[in-house]
Amino acid sequence: MSLFGKIDFNQLSDVDRTIYQYFADHTEKIGYMRIREIANESHTSASSVMRFIRKMGFSSFVEFKANFKNEPRTELEFFQTGQQLLAAENFPNNLSQHLQEVAQFIYEAENVVFFGMGASGSLCDYAARKMATIGYNSFALTDPTYPIAQKLRNTVNNVIIVLSVTGTTTELLETINGFKNRDDYTTVAICANENSLLAQLADHTLSYHVDIRHADRFNDLTSQIPALFLVESLVAEVEKLNN
C-alpha cells in the first residue's frame, strides 16, 4: 500500500498539505533526511512534521523513514499532485457563476487581452491562442511598457484579463488601475489571492488557492495548473455562448 494512500487529503490542514507536498516532491531523499531538515526545507516545524507522520500511521520518525526507503512510488502517486491542485476546495463555491459572467463579457467583446509577466506571461500566450481559435480578436501582453491604451483607442467592449499568482506585481497593478472605471473596458483578475490589490482593482476575479513555491527566493516554482484550468474553463464557457 502506498504511504500516501494512508491519509485523506481532504482532511488535512494547510500545514499538513505543505508537508504532504514536500514529501511528494522529494520522495528520493526523504528517507535519508533528519526531521529538522524536512521542517526547514518545507518551512514548517519539526512538531508539525511529526504530527503529520503520525497521521500517516507511523509511531515514530525512525519507523517512517524505514518504510519510506523501501516504499516504491506507485503510478497513482504521480497523478495525485495534479488532483490536489485541482481539488474543489481550492476554488470558490460560486466559480461557475463567475465564469459565466466573465464569459458573457468576452462574448460581446471587440478585443480580448491576456496580460501577465514571468510564468503567468507564458500562460497568456496560450490563453490568447485558445481564445483566437474560437474566433476572438485576442492577444497576449507580457510587456508592461507596451502602449496598450493607445492600441485600443477608438475601440469598444474590450476585456483585459490579468494573470498573476500573488496579485501584487506593481507593473500589473499600475496598468490595470489605468483602466479602472472606464466604460469601454472590463478588467478580470485570475489570481491566487482573492483579497489582493489586483483583485480589488479588477471588475471581476477568478480566484484559486495554490502553494507559493520558490527556489533561491526569486525563482518561481509555483504551479500554473489552477490558472490554466480557469483559462480552459473560461474558453469552454465562451464557446458554449457561440454555439
XYZ file of N, CA and C in Angstrom:
729
model
N 0.851 -1.211 0.000
C 0.000 0.000 0.000
C 0.878 1.249 0.000
N 0.494 2.229 -0.767
C 1.249 3.475 -0.822
C 1.219 4.201 0.506
N 2.330 4.817 0.848
C 2.373 5.626 2.069
C 1.327 6.725 2.011
N 1.198 7.373 0.863
C 0.290 8.498 0.735
C -1.165 8.049 0.719
N -1.398 6.784 0.446
C -2.756 6.291 0.432
C -3.349 6.112 1.818
N -2.537 6.310 2.867
C -2.998 6.096 4.236
C -3.676 7.314 4.834
N -3.731 8.406 4.103
C -4.347 9.612 4.648
C -5.369 10.167 3.673
N -6.299 10.928 4.206
C -7.333 11.587 3.398
C -6.926 13.029 3.187
N -6.582 13.382 1.953
C -6.090 14.727 1.660
C -7.097 15.799 2.050
N -8.373 15.489 1.903
C -9.414 16.480 2.192
C -9.487 16.838 3.675
N -8.914 15.986 4.524
C -8.956 16.229 5.960
C -7.698 16.923 6.481
N -6.775 17.247 5.603
C -5.510 17.832 6.024
C -5.620 19.339 6.239
N -4.855 19.844 7.198
C -4.755 21.283 7.397
C -3.821 21.869 6.348
N -3.721 23.189 6.294
C -2.821 23.837 5.338
C -1.372 23.430 5.588
N -0.989 23.323 6.865
C 0.383 22.912 7.201
C 0.606 21.466 6.772
N -0.379 20.609 7.022
C -0.268 19.210 6.605
C -0.084 19.104 5.101
N -0.832 19.923 4.366
C -0.724 19.866 2.911
C 0.649 20.308 2.430
N 1.207 21.280 3.122
C 2.554 21.741 2.759
C 3.563 20.608 2.942
N 3.464 19.906 4.063
C 4.372 18.785 4.334
C 4.124 17.651 3.338
N 2.855 17.367 3.102
C 2.464 16.345 2.124
C 3.107 16.629 0.769
N 2.982 17.892 0.323
C 3.526 18.269 -0.973
C 5.045 18.129 -0.986
N 5.682 18.469 0.131
C 7.146 18.347 0.189
C 7.547 16.880 0.083
N 6.832 16.008 0.793
C 7.121 14.576 0.702
C 6.956 14.084 -0.734
N 5.864 14.495 -1.372
C 5.576 14.036 -2.729
C 6.634 14.506 -3.727
N 7.182 15.705 -3.499
C 8.158 16.277 -4.427
C 9.584 15.815 -4.166
N 9.821 15.199 -2.999
C 11.195 14.832 -2.634
C 11.276 13.391 -2.124
N 10.533 12.504 -2.776
C 10.482 11.121 -2.313
C 11.850 10.437 -2.328
N 12.725 10.879 -3.235
C 14.008 10.209 -3.375
C 14.962 10.475 -2.217
N 14.709 11.528 -1.447
C 15.653 11.843 -0.374
C 15.051 11.894 1.022
N 13.713 11.819 1.123
C 13.059 11.915 2.431
C 13.572 10.859 3.395
N 13.796 9.644 2.905
C 14.243 8.547 3.761
C 15.627 8.722 4.332
N 16.348 9.747 3.885
C 17.720 9.962 4.337
C 17.894 11.301 5.061
N 16.784 11.960 5.337
C 16.846 13.277 5.983
C 16.479 13.193 7.454
N 16.945 14.180 8.217
C 16.524 14.321 9.604
C 15.233 15.121 9.655
N 14.495 14.948 10.728
C 13.194 15.597 10.823
C 13.316 17.119 10.783
N 14.395 17.652 11.375
C 14.565 19.105 11.358
C 14.912 19.611 9.954
N 15.610 18.807 9.184
C 15.910 19.188 7.800
C 14.624 19.261 6.974
N 13.746 18.292 7.190
C 12.469 18.304 6.487
C 11.665 19.546 6.872
N 11.648 19.846 8.175
C 10.909 21.011 8.664
C 11.450 22.302 8.058
N 12.769 22.433 8.030
C 13.394 23.651 7.492
C 13.094 23.809 6.005
N 13.224 22.735 5.251
C 13.047 22.830 3.804
C 11.581 22.982 3.404
N 10.679 22.484 4.236
C 9.250 22.620 3.939
C 8.646 23.857 4.597
N 9.501 24.621 5.322
C 9.082 25.857 6.001
C 7.966 25.587 7.015
N 8.120 24.477 7.722
C 7.184 24.139 8.791
C 7.997 23.916 10.065
N 7.456 23.193 11.017
C 8.180 22.901 12.252
C 8.349 21.400 12.420
N 9.324 21.015 13.234
C 9.571 19.594 13.474
C 8.350 18.929 14.107
N 7.671 19.649 15.000
C 6.481 19.081 15.648
C 5.359 18.867 14.633
N 5.214 19.791 13.665
C 4.188 19.638 12.627
C 4.488 18.441 11.736
N 5.775 18.266 11.396
C 6.175 17.118 10.574
C 5.863 15.822 11.312
N 6.170 15.787 12.607
C 5.934 14.576 13.384
C 4.446 14.275 13.509
N 3.635 15.306 13.693
C 2.189 15.085 13.771
C 1.650 14.519 12.464
N 2.170 15.024 11.361
C 1.737 14.533 10.059
C 2.147 13.075 9.863
N 3.353 12.748 10.287
C 3.832 11.363 10.168
C 2.943 10.415 10.972
N 2.496 10.859 12.139
C 1.589 10.025 12.945
C 0.239 9.861 12.238
N -0.203 10.909 11.548
C -1.452 10.794 10.791
C -1.323 9.751 9.677
N -0.093 9.555 9.216
C 0.147 8.554 8.183
C 0.190 7.146 8.761
N 0.117 7.050 10.100
C 0.052 5.735 10.733
C 1.349 5.236 11.323
N 2.371 6.086 11.434
C 3.655 5.679 11.993
C 3.800 6.183 13.422
N 4.369 5.373 14.262
C 4.515 5.738 15.676
C 5.774 6.537 15.937
N 6.735 6.491 15.012
C 7.992 7.214 15.209
C 8.572 7.628 13.867
N 9.499 8.585 13.929
C 10.170 9.045 12.719
C 11.055 7.950 12.150
N 11.656 7.162 13.008
C 12.522 6.062 12.574
C 11.716 5.042 11.769
N 10.533 4.698 12.284
C 9.678 3.742 11.575
C 9.260 4.306 10.216
N 8.918 5.585 10.197
C 8.532 6.236 8.950
C 9.656 6.176 7.925
N 10.866 6.541 8.314
C 11.989 6.561 7.375
C 12.282 5.166 6.842
N 12.199 4.178 7.713
C 12.482 2.807 7.287
C 11.494 2.358 6.214
N 10.232 2.711 6.402
C 9.218 2.353 5.415
C 9.355 3.179 4.154
N 9.739 4.445 4.309
C 9.851 5.327 3.158
C 10.978 4.879 2.234
N 12.068 4.382 2.805
C 13.185 3.923 1.986
C 12.801 2.722 1.136
N 11.900 1.906 1.682
C 11.550 0.670 0.996
C 10.290 0.767 0.149
N 9.602 1.887 0.260
C 8.303 2.026 -0.410
C 8.467 2.490 -1.850
N 8.109 1.678 -2.829
C 8.173 2.116 -4.222
C 7.067 3.121 -4.507
N 7.344 4.046 -5.360
C 6.340 5.039 -5.726
C 5.415 4.466 -6.780
N 4.115 4.478 -6.512
C 3.157 3.905 -7.441
C 2.818 4.892 -8.546
N 2.235 4.352 -9.623
C 1.813 5.219 -10.721
C 0.769 6.219 -10.253
N -0.112 5.786 -9.336
C -1.163 6.664 -8.867
C -0.600 7.925 -8.240
N 0.503 7.798 -7.527
C 1.066 8.946 -6.828
C 1.555 10.022 -7.792
N 1.908 9.646 -8.999
C 2.344 10.636 -9.968
C 1.187 11.543 -10.384
N -0.042 11.052 -10.238
C -1.209 11.823 -10.623
C -1.835 12.554 -9.447
N -1.462 12.180 -8.225
C -2.100 12.771 -7.065
C -1.819 14.266 -6.928
N -0.621 14.689 -7.305
C -0.292 16.109 -7.195
C -1.237 16.946 -8.051
N -1.489 16.509 -9.283
C -2.411 17.232 -10.144
C -3.817 17.266 -9.588
N -4.247 16.149 -9.016
C -5.578 16.088 -8.430
C -5.698 17.049 -7.255
N -4.632 17.157 -6.481
C -4.645 18.071 -5.333
C -4.740 19.516 -5.796
N -3.999 19.861 -6.854
C -4.015 21.232 -7.355
C -5.394 21.634 -7.870
N -6.154 20.669 -8.358
C -7.460 20.962 -8.933
C -8.606 20.526 -8.018
N -8.300 20.291 -6.753
C -9.343 19.910 -5.801
C -10.367 21.032 -5.675
N -11.618 20.672 -5.495
C -12.709 21.649 -5.462
C -12.509 22.705 -4.389
N -11.913 22.310 -3.259
C -11.741 23.276 -2.164
C -10.717 24.362 -2.479
N -9.984 24.217 -3.571
C -9.021 25.238 -3.969
C -9.648 26.334 -4.827
N -10.967 26.252 -5.041
C -11.680 27.238 -5.845
C -12.930 27.694 -5.100
N -13.412 28.896 -5.374
C -14.614 29.383 -4.682
C -15.845 28.561 -5.049
N -16.805 28.520 -4.147
C -18.013 27.735 -4.370
C -18.839 28.254 -5.541
N -18.755 29.549 -5.812
C -19.540 30.155 -6.895
C -18.707 30.365 -8.161
N -17.710 29.522 -8.358
C -16.823 29.668 -9.516
C -17.598 29.616 -10.825
N -18.527 28.696 -10.941
C -19.290 28.549 -12.188
C -20.016 29.841 -12.546
N -20.591 30.491 -11.549
C -21.292 31.751 -11.785
C -20.334 32.826 -12.284
N -19.172 32.928 -11.653
C -18.176 33.923 -12.067
C -17.699 33.658 -13.496
N -17.469 32.401 -13.825
C -17.019 32.052 -15.173
C -18.063 32.460 -16.211
N -19.321 32.217 -15.918
C -20.389 32.567 -16.848
C -20.499 34.080 -17.027
N -20.319 34.824 -15.946
C -20.394 36.284 -16.031
C -19.269 36.836 -16.895
N -18.046 36.353 -16.653
C -16.900 36.831 -17.439
C -17.037 36.395 -18.893
N -17.516 35.177 -19.109
C -17.693 34.671 -20.473
C -18.649 35.553 -21.263
N -19.666 36.067 -20.618
C -20.633 36.930 -21.299
C -19.973 38.220 -21.782
N -19.079 38.781 -20.958
C -18.356 39.987 -21.373
C -17.448 39.692 -22.561
N -16.775 38.544 -22.522
C -15.887 38.171 -23.623
C -16.694 37.944 -24.903
N -17.846 37.317 -24.767
C -18.715 37.023 -25.917
C -19.064 38.301 -26.683
N -19.228 39.395 -25.960
C -19.611 40.671 -26.567
C -18.411 41.576 -26.865
N -17.200 41.102 -26.596
C -16.005 41.953 -26.683
C -15.500 42.123 -28.110
N -14.897 43.276 -28.331
C -14.216 43.536 -29.603
C -12.776 43.042 -29.543
N -12.161 43.183 -28.375
C -10.790 42.719 -28.164
C -10.694 42.035 -26.809
N -9.883 40.982 -26.757
C -9.619 40.279 -25.500
C -8.107 40.234 -25.306
N -7.639 40.843 -24.216
C -6.204 40.933 -23.939
C -5.877 40.128 -22.691
N -4.912 39.227 -22.798
C -4.405 38.493 -21.644
C -3.075 39.118 -21.244
N -2.989 39.582 -20.022
C -1.836 40.356 -19.564
C -1.183 39.674 -18.365
N 0.119 39.420 -18.456
C 0.850 38.813 -17.350
C 2.345 38.892 -17.587
N 3.100 38.578 -16.550
C 4.560 38.614 -16.638
C 5.129 37.305 -16.084
N 6.361 36.981 -16.471
C 7.001 35.770 -15.983
C 6.259 34.527 -16.432
N 6.086 33.576 -15.505
C 5.372 32.337 -15.834
C 3.933 32.626 -16.246
N 3.315 33.609 -15.606
C 1.946 33.993 -15.971
C 1.904 34.550 -17.388
N 2.971 35.236 -17.789
C 3.051 35.761 -19.148
C 3.077 34.646 -20.181
N 3.780 33.560 -19.869
C 3.815 32.416 -20.784
C 2.432 31.814 -20.942
N 1.681 31.783 -19.868
C 0.323 31.264 -19.914
C -0.589 32.187 -20.738
N -0.286 33.478 -20.732
C -1.074 34.431 -21.523
C -1.012 34.103 -23.018
N 0.169 33.714 -23.485
C 0.305 33.345 -24.898
C -0.621 32.189 -25.242
N -0.658 31.208 -24.373
C -1.520 30.042 -24.601
C -2.988 30.451 -24.570
N -3.349 31.255 -23.565
C -4.745 31.678 -23.407
C -5.220 32.481 -24.616
N -4.384 33.404 -25.103
C -4.755 34.226 -26.252
C -4.934 33.375 -27.505
N -4.082 32.391 -27.658
C -4.200 31.495 -28.813
C -5.506 30.698 -28.759
N -5.852 30.197 -27.572
C -7.094 29.438 -27.425
C -8.307 30.311 -27.757
N -8.296 31.546 -27.257
C -9.420 32.432 -27.496
C -9.507 32.817 -28.973
N -8.350 32.993 -29.606
C -8.342 33.305 -31.030
C -8.877 32.133 -31.848
N -8.615 30.932 -31.383
C -9.042 29.732 -32.094
C -10.562 29.647 -32.190
N -11.251 30.183 -31.182
C -12.717 30.131 -31.226
C -13.323 31.425 -31.780
N -12.445 32.248 -32.420
C -12.964 33.353 -33.212
C -12.883 34.740 -32.623
N -12.027 34.963 -31.632
C -11.959 36.284 -30.996
C -10.643 36.982 -31.308
N -10.721 38.304 -31.436
C -9.525 39.109 -31.639
C -8.800 39.185 -30.298
N -7.882 38.263 -30.093
C -7.249 38.102 -28.789
C -5.737 38.108 -28.934
N -5.057 38.725 -27.967
C -3.600 38.709 -27.999
C -3.045 38.775 -26.581
N -1.793 38.361 -26.456
C -1.122 38.339 -25.157
C -0.270 39.588 -24.992
N -0.280 40.129 -23.791
C 0.548 41.289 -23.456
C 1.453 40.888 -22.298
N 2.758 40.877 -22.527
C 3.712 40.492 -21.482
C 4.707 41.603 -21.154
N 4.594 42.703 -21.881
C 5.473 43.855 -21.665
C 4.650 44.987 -21.047
N 4.867 45.305 -19.772
C 4.052 46.336 -19.111
C 4.264 47.740 -19.674
N 5.329 47.937 -20.461
C 5.572 49.260 -21.045
C 4.898 49.418 -22.412
N 4.282 48.347 -22.894
C 3.624 48.420 -24.206
C 2.446 49.397 -24.129
N 2.279 50.277 -25.131
C 1.207 51.291 -25.102
C -0.158 50.687 -25.412
N -0.660 49.870 -24.512
C -1.897 49.150 -24.749
C -3.092 50.095 -24.854
N -3.093 51.169 -24.065
C -4.213 52.113 -24.123
C -4.302 52.767 -25.497
N -3.149 53.112 -26.064
C -3.128 53.721 -27.391
C -3.563 52.721 -28.469
N -3.144 51.465 -28.300
C -3.504 50.442 -29.281
C -5.017 50.231 -29.326
N -5.646 50.329 -28.174
C -7.085 50.076 -28.094
C -7.926 51.344 -28.213
N -7.292 52.471 -28.546
C -8.034 53.713 -28.704
C -9.084 53.570 -29.808
N -10.225 54.164 -29.595
C -11.335 54.137 -30.547
C -11.941 52.736 -30.713
N -11.726 51.864 -29.729
C -12.376 50.556 -29.733
C -13.358 50.507 -28.569
N -14.268 49.561 -28.615
C -15.260 49.435 -27.540
C -15.311 47.977 -27.065
N -15.887 47.790 -25.880
C -16.082 46.443 -25.339
C -14.791 45.630 -25.304
N -13.785 46.177 -24.670
C -12.522 45.472 -24.515
C -12.499 44.753 -23.166
N -11.973 43.525 -23.161
C -11.807 42.762 -21.927
C -10.317 42.529 -21.703
N -9.823 42.955 -20.546
C -8.418 42.757 -20.201
C -8.354 41.778 -19.033
N -7.738 40.630 -19.266
C -7.649 39.573 -18.258
C -6.212 39.518 -17.752
N -6.030 39.827 -16.485
C -4.687 39.893 -15.896
C -4.424 38.626 -15.095
N -3.341 37.936 -15.424
C -2.957 36.724 -14.709
C -1.782 37.019 -13.787
N -1.944 36.733 -12.520
C -0.889 36.949 -11.532
C -1.150 36.043 -10.344
N -0.155 35.264 -9.949
C -0.347 34.356 -8.815
C -0.626 35.151 -7.545
N 0.230 36.099 -7.228
C 0.115 36.833 -5.965
C -0.835 38.016 -6.044
N -0.991 38.584 -7.240
C -1.828 39.771 -7.373
C -1.187 41.013 -6.802
N 0.141 41.022 -6.703
C 0.837 42.157 -6.090
C 1.915 42.764 -6.994
N 2.046 42.277 -8.228
C 3.087 42.784 -9.124
C 2.797 44.236 -9.500
N 3.720 45.118 -9.178
C 3.499 46.560 -9.332
C 3.130 46.949 -10.752
N 3.855 46.419 -11.737
C 3.610 46.798 -13.126
C 2.199 46.420 -13.566
N 1.730 45.268 -13.126
C 0.379 44.835 -13.477
C -0.666 45.726 -12.814
N -0.412 46.065 -11.558
C -1.346 46.912 -10.819
C -1.464 48.289 -11.449
N -0.338 48.859 -11.844
C -0.358 50.191 -12.445
C -1.133 50.184 -13.759
N -0.946 49.139 -14.542
C -1.629 49.061 -15.837
C -3.131 48.899 -15.665
N -3.545 47.948 -14.814
C -4.979 47.702 -14.656
C -5.678 48.875 -13.977
N -4.958 49.583 -13.136
C -5.542 50.755 -12.478
C -5.879 51.835 -13.503
N -5.115 51.871 -14.602
C -5.364 52.858 -15.647
C -6.663 52.609 -16.399
N -7.195 51.388 -16.297
C -8.441 51.062 -16.995
C -9.641 51.015 -16.060
N -9.406 51.285 -14.799
C -10.483 51.217 -13.817
C -11.524 52.309 -14.090
N -12.782 51.918 -14.020
C -13.922 52.838 -14.193
C -14.014 53.444 -15.592
N -13.422 52.785 -16.585
C -13.561 53.233 -17.972
C -14.601 52.369 -18.662
N -15.582 53.006 -19.271
C -16.755 52.307 -19.790
C -16.437 51.255 -20.845
N -15.420 51.484 -21.632
C -15.132 50.579 -22.740
C -14.266 49.386 -22.344
N -13.950 49.252 -21.060
C -13.058 48.188 -20.608
C -13.664 47.416 -19.442
N -13.556 46.103 -19.519
C -13.889 45.230 -18.396
C -12.608 44.516 -17.998
N -12.242 44.614 -16.732
C -10.995 44.012 -16.272
C -11.297 42.783 -15.418
N -10.489 41.752 -15.631
C -10.670 40.480 -14.930
C -9.329 40.052 -14.343
N -9.325 39.637 -13.101
C -8.101 39.123 -12.465
C -8.212 37.617 -12.300
N -7.186 36.900 -12.716
C -7.055 35.470 -12.415
C -5.858 35.357 -11.482
N -6.110 35.133 -10.206
C -5.017 35.143 -9.232
C -5.315 34.224 -8.058
N -4.277 33.956 -7.281
C -4.392 33.023 -6.157
C -4.762 33.711 -4.854
N -5.017 35.004 -4.908
C -5.352 35.735 -3.683
C -6.538 36.652 -3.973
N -7.726 36.219 -3.560
C -8.935 36.997 -3.838
C -8.988 38.306 -3.058
N -8.082 38.455 -2.081
C -8.024 39.687 -1.289
C -6.883 40.604 -1.716
N -6.188 40.247 -2.787
C -5.052 41.040 -3.247
C -5.521 42.369 -3.834
N -4.592 43.291 -3.987
C -4.916 44.589 -4.573
C -5.382 44.420 -6.015
N -4.785 43.483 -6.726
C -5.208 43.229 -8.104
C -6.685 42.842 -8.144
N -7.098 41.949 -7.254
C -8.487 41.520 -7.197
C -9.410 42.686 -6.851
N -8.944 43.577 -6.016
C -9.742 44.735 -5.627
C -9.901 45.721 -6.774
N -8.867 45.857 -7.599
C -8.908 46.799 -8.712
C -9.733 46.263 -9.887
N -9.760 44.936 -10.053
C -10.443 44.345 -11.198
C -11.959 44.380 -11.030
N -12.658 44.398 -12.149
C -14.121 44.351 -12.118
C -14.619 42.972 -11.703
N -13.864 41.938 -12.104
C -14.232 40.564 -11.777
C -12.969 39.782 -11.421
N -13.114 38.796 -10.558
C -11.970 37.986 -10.141
C -12.301 36.509 -10.226
N -11.405 35.751 -10.836
C -11.452 34.291 -10.835
C -10.285 33.835 -9.965
N -10.584 33.397 -8.768
C -9.517 33.103 -7.810
C -9.323 31.602 -7.611
N -8.195 31.254 -7.028
C -7.868 29.865 -6.724
C -6.847 29.860 -5.591
N -6.633 28.694 -5.021
C -5.604 28.545 -3.987
C -4.498 27.651 -4.530
N -3.256 28.058 -4.280
C -2.107 27.241 -4.645
C -0.974 27.573 -3.677
N -0.147 26.597 -3.383
C 1.006 26.840 -2.520
C 2.076 27.594 -3.307
N 2.496 28.734 -2.781
C 3.547 29.526 -3.436
C 4.891 28.871 -3.182
N 5.612 28.566 -4.244
C 6.908 27.891 -4.109
C 7.979 28.670 -4.858
N 9.132 28.827 -4.224
C 10.272 29.497 -4.850
C 11.549 28.706 -4.604
N 12.453 28.777 -5.538
C 13.795 28.226 -5.377
C 14.754 29.401 -5.299
N 15.597 29.395 -4.285
C 16.556 30.501 -4.107
C 15.852 31.850 -4.038
N 14.675 31.844 -3.434
C 13.893 33.044 -3.130
C 13.248 33.710 -4.339
N 13.988 33.884 -5.424
C 13.475 34.670 -6.540
C 12.999 33.826 -7.725
N 13.334 32.544 -7.751
C 12.948 31.696 -8.876
C 11.613 31.015 -8.571
N 10.609 31.378 -9.334
C 9.240 30.924 -9.068
C 9.025 29.491 -9.534
N 8.575 28.640 -8.613
C 8.244 27.255 -8.934
C 6.758 26.969 -8.702
N 5.982 28.016 -8.491
C 4.565 27.842 -8.218
C 3.851 27.267 -9.438
N 2.987 26.293 -9.212
C 2.269 25.657 -10.313
C 1.278 26.626 -10.964
N 1.214 26.563 -12.288
C 0.240 27.345 -13.052
C -0.977 26.497 -13.431
N -1.028 25.253 -12.948
C -2.127 24.362 -13.318
C -3.497 24.930 -12.931
N -3.690 25.476 -11.708
C -5.009 26.038 -11.384
C -5.400 27.188 -12.312
N -4.432 28.066 -12.628
C -4.720 29.180 -13.539
C -5.046 28.664 -14.937
N -4.319 27.644 -15.371
C -4.593 27.048 -16.680
C -5.994 26.439 -16.712
N -6.374 25.811 -15.627
C -7.725 25.241 -15.527
C -8.786 26.333 -15.686
N -8.569 27.486 -15.060
C -9.524 28.584 -15.169
C -9.578 29.129 -16.590
N -8.426 29.211 -17.239
C -8.390 29.666 -18.632
C -9.180 28.707 -19.519
N -8.918 27.415 -19.360
C -9.620 26.406 -20.165
C -11.129 26.452 -19.900
N -11.501 26.620 -18.634
C -12.919 26.675 -18.279
C -13.578 27.908 -18.885
N -12.850 29.020 -18.884
C -13.383 30.260 -19.443
C -13.589 30.127 -20.951
N -12.621 29.550 -21.632
C -12.746 29.333 -23.071
C -13.953 28.435 -23.357
N -14.141 27.402 -22.546
C -15.259 26.486 -22.740
C -16.603 27.202 -22.570
N -16.670 28.109 -21.584
C -17.913 28.849 -21.360
C -18.211 29.785 -22.529
N -17.191 30.429 -23.051
C -17.390 31.320 -24.201
C -17.818 30.518 -25.426
N -17.205 29.362 -25.584
C -17.551 28.511 -26.722
C -19.019 28.086 -26.661
N -19.526 27.846 -25.466
C -20.950 27.495 -25.309
C -21.840 28.624 -25.815
N -21.455 29.850 -25.537
C -22.253 31.005 -25.969
C -22.236 31.147 -27.489
N -21.167 30.682 -28.107
C -21.065 30.784 -29.564
C -21.908 29.737 -30.286
N -22.243 28.671 -29.585
C -22.968 27.549 -30.219
C -24.482 27.689 -30.062
